[in-house]
């Protein structure tokens, strides 16, 4: 039975793959992990998936460093894939390098781990959690382990770390790398063909070491370049976000000013309406008074005419 057919589903606002649910759970901030775990387990149980509910409920809350490492893997899948490939290339190269080559790759490895751990810290801070120095050291320890230890690399690639990983003291197989000088065995002087074969073997080992060193250098330089590009893109994104935030604040201020102006205009309109109504009332009163005055003037005139006629 294949992996896909073995996967179950849980209901959480819709059918969801239980593996995807667990992936999501392990990038949930540790402070919210238990509550989210219980919510997802309850959803699985309510949907009739008891096995899924047990799996979800059995998940252990990761440490802050492990959560940050999981977040890096899920947030930067392409960069993480290349980091895993770099680890494989470095481990292969370390098996055949001499002391000088190992020192050179070790320095490149330190630079890459430092840069990637800083990127992890930025991702964690964007998610609302600033990493302390001890937690940052645990992140770097985990990343070193991923580069040096294939088992650690496999665990990190699963995206569900519960605790920080500890790297071995050095790369596997570096205690006696292939091609290291060996003590010559005491034997009778070899004939010309034996000396020729020894020189050819030595030259072939040196060629292989050089090829692997070149490959590892290229992989390390490419990883450093990608990290620089990622930092540049992140800085550009942060600048764009700040510009958008500034525009948002400016628009909010303008909207607030416009709302105040609108309120003032509404009050002015109400006052104007009241004044217009009062003016209309005064106009009606004046018209009524004028009409009465005209009527009284006509009656007075007529009275004068009558009195004048009588007096004659």
Tab-separated table of N, CA and C in Angstrom, residues 69 83-84 86-88 90-91 109 113 116 137-157 161 163-172:
chain	number	residue	atom	x	y	z
A	69	UNK	N	13.129	26.128	13.469
A	69	UNK	CA	13.723	25.302	12.413
A	69	UNK	C	12.643	24.707	11.514
A	83	UNK	N	19.805	23.489	0.916
A	83	UNK	CA	20.633	23.342	2.111
A	83	UNK	C	20.877	21.867	2.405
A	84	UNK	N	19.846	21.056	2.243
A	84	UNK	CA	20.007	19.610	2.439
A	84	UNK	C	20.963	19.023	1.400
A	86	UNK	N	23.339	20.648	-0.087
A	86	UNK	CA	24.672	21.125	0.265
A	86	UNK	C	25.281	20.241	1.352
A	87	UNK	N	24.467	19.873	2.347
A	87	UNK	CA	24.970	18.995	3.399
A	87	UNK	C	25.462	17.673	2.845
A	88	UNK	N	24.687	17.106	1.914
A	88	UNK	CA	25.105	15.842	1.303
A	88	UNK	C	26.427	16.023	0.562
A	90	UNK	N	28.757	18.300	1.058
A	90	UNK	CA	29.852	18.529	2.000
A	90	UNK	C	30.293	17.231	2.677
A	91	UNK	N	29.335	16.398	3.057
A	91	UNK	CA	29.707	15.138	3.709
A	91	UNK	C	30.502	14.253	2.755
A	109	UNK	N	31.151	26.516	5.709
A	109	UNK	CA	30.001	25.936	6.422
A	109	UNK	C	29.553	26.855	7.549
A	113	UNK	N	25.801	28.590	7.824
A	113	UNK	CA	24.941	28.320	8.986
A	113	UNK	C	24.574	29.628	9.679
A	116	UNK	N	21.995	31.493	7.530
A	116	UNK	CA	20.677	30.848	7.517
A	116	UNK	C	20.001	30.944	8.890
A	137	UNK	N	21.335	30.072	19.427
A	137	UNK	CA	22.429	29.087	19.427
A	137	UNK	C	21.899	27.683	19.161
A	138	UNK	N	20.717	27.369	19.716
A	138	UNK	CA	20.114	26.062	19.456
A	138	UNK	C	19.739	25.917	17.981
A	139	UNK	N	19.284	27.002	17.363
A	139	UNK	CA	18.965	26.965	15.929
A	139	UNK	C	20.231	26.683	15.128
A	140	UNK	N	21.327	27.381	15.465
A	140	UNK	CA	22.588	27.156	14.755
A	140	UNK	C	23.080	25.725	14.967
A	141	UNK	N	22.930	25.212	16.177
A	141	UNK	CA	23.319	23.828	16.450
A	141	UNK	C	22.522	22.863	15.576
A	142	UNK	N	21.238	23.128	15.419
A	142	UNK	CA	20.393	22.266	14.588
A	142	UNK	C	20.838	22.316	13.130
A	143	UNK	N	21.135	23.509	12.642
A	143	UNK	CA	21.552	23.639	11.242
A	143	UNK	C	22.915	22.971	11.010
A	144	UNK	N	23.822	23.088	11.977
A	144	UNK	CA	25.111	22.389	11.842
A	144	UNK	C	24.897	20.886	11.816
A	145	UNK	N	23.977	20.412	12.646
A	145	UNK	CA	23.693	18.976	12.663
A	145	UNK	C	23.141	18.514	11.322
A	146	UNK	N	22.305	19.335	10.703
A	146	UNK	CA	21.730	18.976	9.401
A	146	UNK	C	22.826	18.825	8.355
A	147	UNK	N	23.850	19.695	8.433
A	147	UNK	CA	24.948	19.611	7.458
A	147	UNK	C	25.871	18.427	7.728
A	148	UNK	N	26.051	18.072	8.996
A	148	UNK	CA	27.050	17.055	9.315
A	148	UNK	C	26.504	15.645	9.438
A	149	UNK	N	25.257	15.530	9.851
A	149	UNK	CA	24.714	14.218	10.198
A	149	UNK	C	23.544	13.874	9.281
A	150	UNK	N	23.634	12.822	8.480
A	150	UNK	CA	22.526	12.470	7.579
A	150	UNK	C	21.242	12.125	8.331
A	151	UNK	N	21.355	11.538	9.524
A	151	UNK	CA	20.153	11.241	10.308
A	151	UNK	C	19.468	12.532	10.753
A	152	UNK	N	20.275	13.509	11.183
A	152	UNK	CA	19.705	14.806	11.578
A	152	UNK	C	19.073	15.500	10.376
A	153	UNK	N	19.721	15.381	9.212
A	153	UNK	CA	19.158	15.981	8.000
A	153	UNK	C	17.800	15.373	7.674
A	154	UNK	N	17.692	14.049	7.828
A	154	UNK	CA	16.420	13.385	7.547
A	154	UNK	C	15.335	13.817	8.537
A	155	UNK	N	15.706	13.974	9.804
A	155	UNK	CA	14.726	14.392	10.804
A	155	UNK	C	14.235	15.809	10.522
A	156	UNK	N	15.155	16.711	10.192
A	156	UNK	CA	14.742	18.096	9.899
A	156	UNK	C	13.886	18.152	8.646
A	157	UNK	N	14.241	17.328	7.646
A	157	UNK	CA	13.482	17.329	6.387
A	157	UNK	C	12.037	16.909	6.608
A	161	UNK	N	10.381	18.624	13.992
A	161	UNK	CA	11.316	18.559	15.103
A	161	UNK	C	10.612	18.966	16.393
A	163	UNK	N	12.733	19.097	19.335
A	163	UNK	CA	13.812	19.712	20.100
A	163	UNK	C	14.980	20.017	19.189
A	164	UNK	N	15.908	20.825	19.679
A	164	UNK	CA	17.085	21.175	18.886
A	164	UNK	C	17.959	19.948	18.653
A	165	UNK	N	18.661	19.939	17.516
A	165	UNK	CA	19.561	18.837	17.174
A	165	UNK	C	20.988	19.212	17.555
A	166	UNK	N	21.765	18.204	17.896
A	166	UNK	CA	23.164	18.423	18.283
A	166	UNK	C	24.065	17.784	17.236
A	167	UNK	N	24.973	18.561	16.649
A	167	UNK	CA	25.852	17.986	15.620
A	167	UNK	C	26.920	17.106	16.252
A	168	UNK	N	27.447	16.150	15.506
A	168	UNK	CA	28.587	15.368	15.997
A	168	UNK	C	29.818	16.263	16.099
A	169	UNK	N	30.849	15.748	16.722
A	169	UNK	CA	32.052	16.565	16.920
A	169	UNK	C	32.671	16.982	15.600
A	170	UNK	N	32.513	16.168	14.571
A	170	UNK	CA	33.029	16.520	13.249
A	170	UNK	C	32.280	15.709	12.215
A	171	UNK	N	32.588	15.964	10.962
A	171	UNK	CA	31.923	15.231	9.897
A	171	UNK	C	32.265	13.755	9.984
A	172	UNK	N	31.277	12.877	9.684
A	172	UNK	CA	31.568	11.446	9.694
A	172	UNK	C	32.677	11.104	8.711
